[in-house]
Tab-separated table of C-alpha atoms in Angstrom:
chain	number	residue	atom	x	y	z
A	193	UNK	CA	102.634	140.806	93.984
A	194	UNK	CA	102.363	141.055	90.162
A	195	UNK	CA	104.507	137.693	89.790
A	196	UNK	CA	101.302	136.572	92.027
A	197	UNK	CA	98.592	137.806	88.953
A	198	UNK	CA	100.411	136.702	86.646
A	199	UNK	CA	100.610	133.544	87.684
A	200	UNK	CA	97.026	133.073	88.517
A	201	UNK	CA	95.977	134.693	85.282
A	202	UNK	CA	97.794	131.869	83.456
A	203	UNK	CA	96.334	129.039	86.138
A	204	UNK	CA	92.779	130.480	85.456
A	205	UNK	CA	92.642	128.799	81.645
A	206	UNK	CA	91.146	125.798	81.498
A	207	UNK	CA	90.961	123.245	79.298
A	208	UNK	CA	87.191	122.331	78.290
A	209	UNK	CA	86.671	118.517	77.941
A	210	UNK	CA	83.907	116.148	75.985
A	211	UNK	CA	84.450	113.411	78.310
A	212	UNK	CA	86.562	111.794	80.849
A	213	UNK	CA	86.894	107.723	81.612
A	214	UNK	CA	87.420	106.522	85.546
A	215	UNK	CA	88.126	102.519	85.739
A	216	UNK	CA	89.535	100.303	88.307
A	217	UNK	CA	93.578	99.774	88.419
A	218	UNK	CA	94.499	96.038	88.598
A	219	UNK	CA	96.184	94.961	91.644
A	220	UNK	CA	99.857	94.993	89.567
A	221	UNK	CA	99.126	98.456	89.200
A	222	UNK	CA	98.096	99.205	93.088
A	223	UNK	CA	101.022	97.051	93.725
A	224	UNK	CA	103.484	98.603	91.516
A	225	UNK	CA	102.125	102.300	93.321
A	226	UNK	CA	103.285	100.981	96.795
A	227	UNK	CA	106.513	102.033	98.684
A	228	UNK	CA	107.117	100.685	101.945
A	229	UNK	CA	105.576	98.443	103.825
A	230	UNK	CA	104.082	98.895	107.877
A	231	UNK	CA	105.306	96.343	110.151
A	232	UNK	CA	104.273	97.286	113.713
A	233	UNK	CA	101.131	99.096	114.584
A	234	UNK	CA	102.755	101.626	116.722
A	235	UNK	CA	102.012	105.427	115.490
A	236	UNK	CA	104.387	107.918	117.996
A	237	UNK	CA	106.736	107.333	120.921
A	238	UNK	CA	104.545	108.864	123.631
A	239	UNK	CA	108.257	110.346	125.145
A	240	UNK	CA	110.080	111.494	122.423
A	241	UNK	CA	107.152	112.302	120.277
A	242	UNK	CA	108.456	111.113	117.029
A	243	UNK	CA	107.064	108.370	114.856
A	244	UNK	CA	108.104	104.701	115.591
A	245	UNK	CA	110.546	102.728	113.369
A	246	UNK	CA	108.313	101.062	110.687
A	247	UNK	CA	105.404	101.943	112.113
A	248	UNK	CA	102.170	103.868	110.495
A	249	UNK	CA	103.433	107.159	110.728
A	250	UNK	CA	107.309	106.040	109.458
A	251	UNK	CA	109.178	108.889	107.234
A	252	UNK	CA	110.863	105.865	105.571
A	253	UNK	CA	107.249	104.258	104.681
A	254	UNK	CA	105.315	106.859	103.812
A	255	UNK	CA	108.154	109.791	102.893
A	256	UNK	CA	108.526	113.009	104.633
């Protein structure tokens, strides 16, 4: 438990800023963020209850 406040304790400092900037990212960038890619609009086999191959809720696309 005192790993727990001391860890907080450190957590709680924060750094004070003047100003921040927010932009757009380019596509190259949005493009470069990317992983995988969904091919078939399937979500969960309704008898195994897993996710479909390639589909929108894929462990390959979208990691674990």
């Amino acid at each position: 438990m005192e790993d727990l406040f001391t860890l907080w304790n450190n957590l709680s400092h924060t750094t004070h800023f003047n100003s921040i900037y927010i932009g757009l990212a380019s596509q190259e960038k949005i493009r470069s963020w990317s992983y995988g890619e969904v091919k078939t609009p399937e979500t969960i086999n309704y008898r195994t209850f897993k996710p479909e191959h390639q589909g929108l809720f894929c462990a390959r696309t979208f990691g674990p």
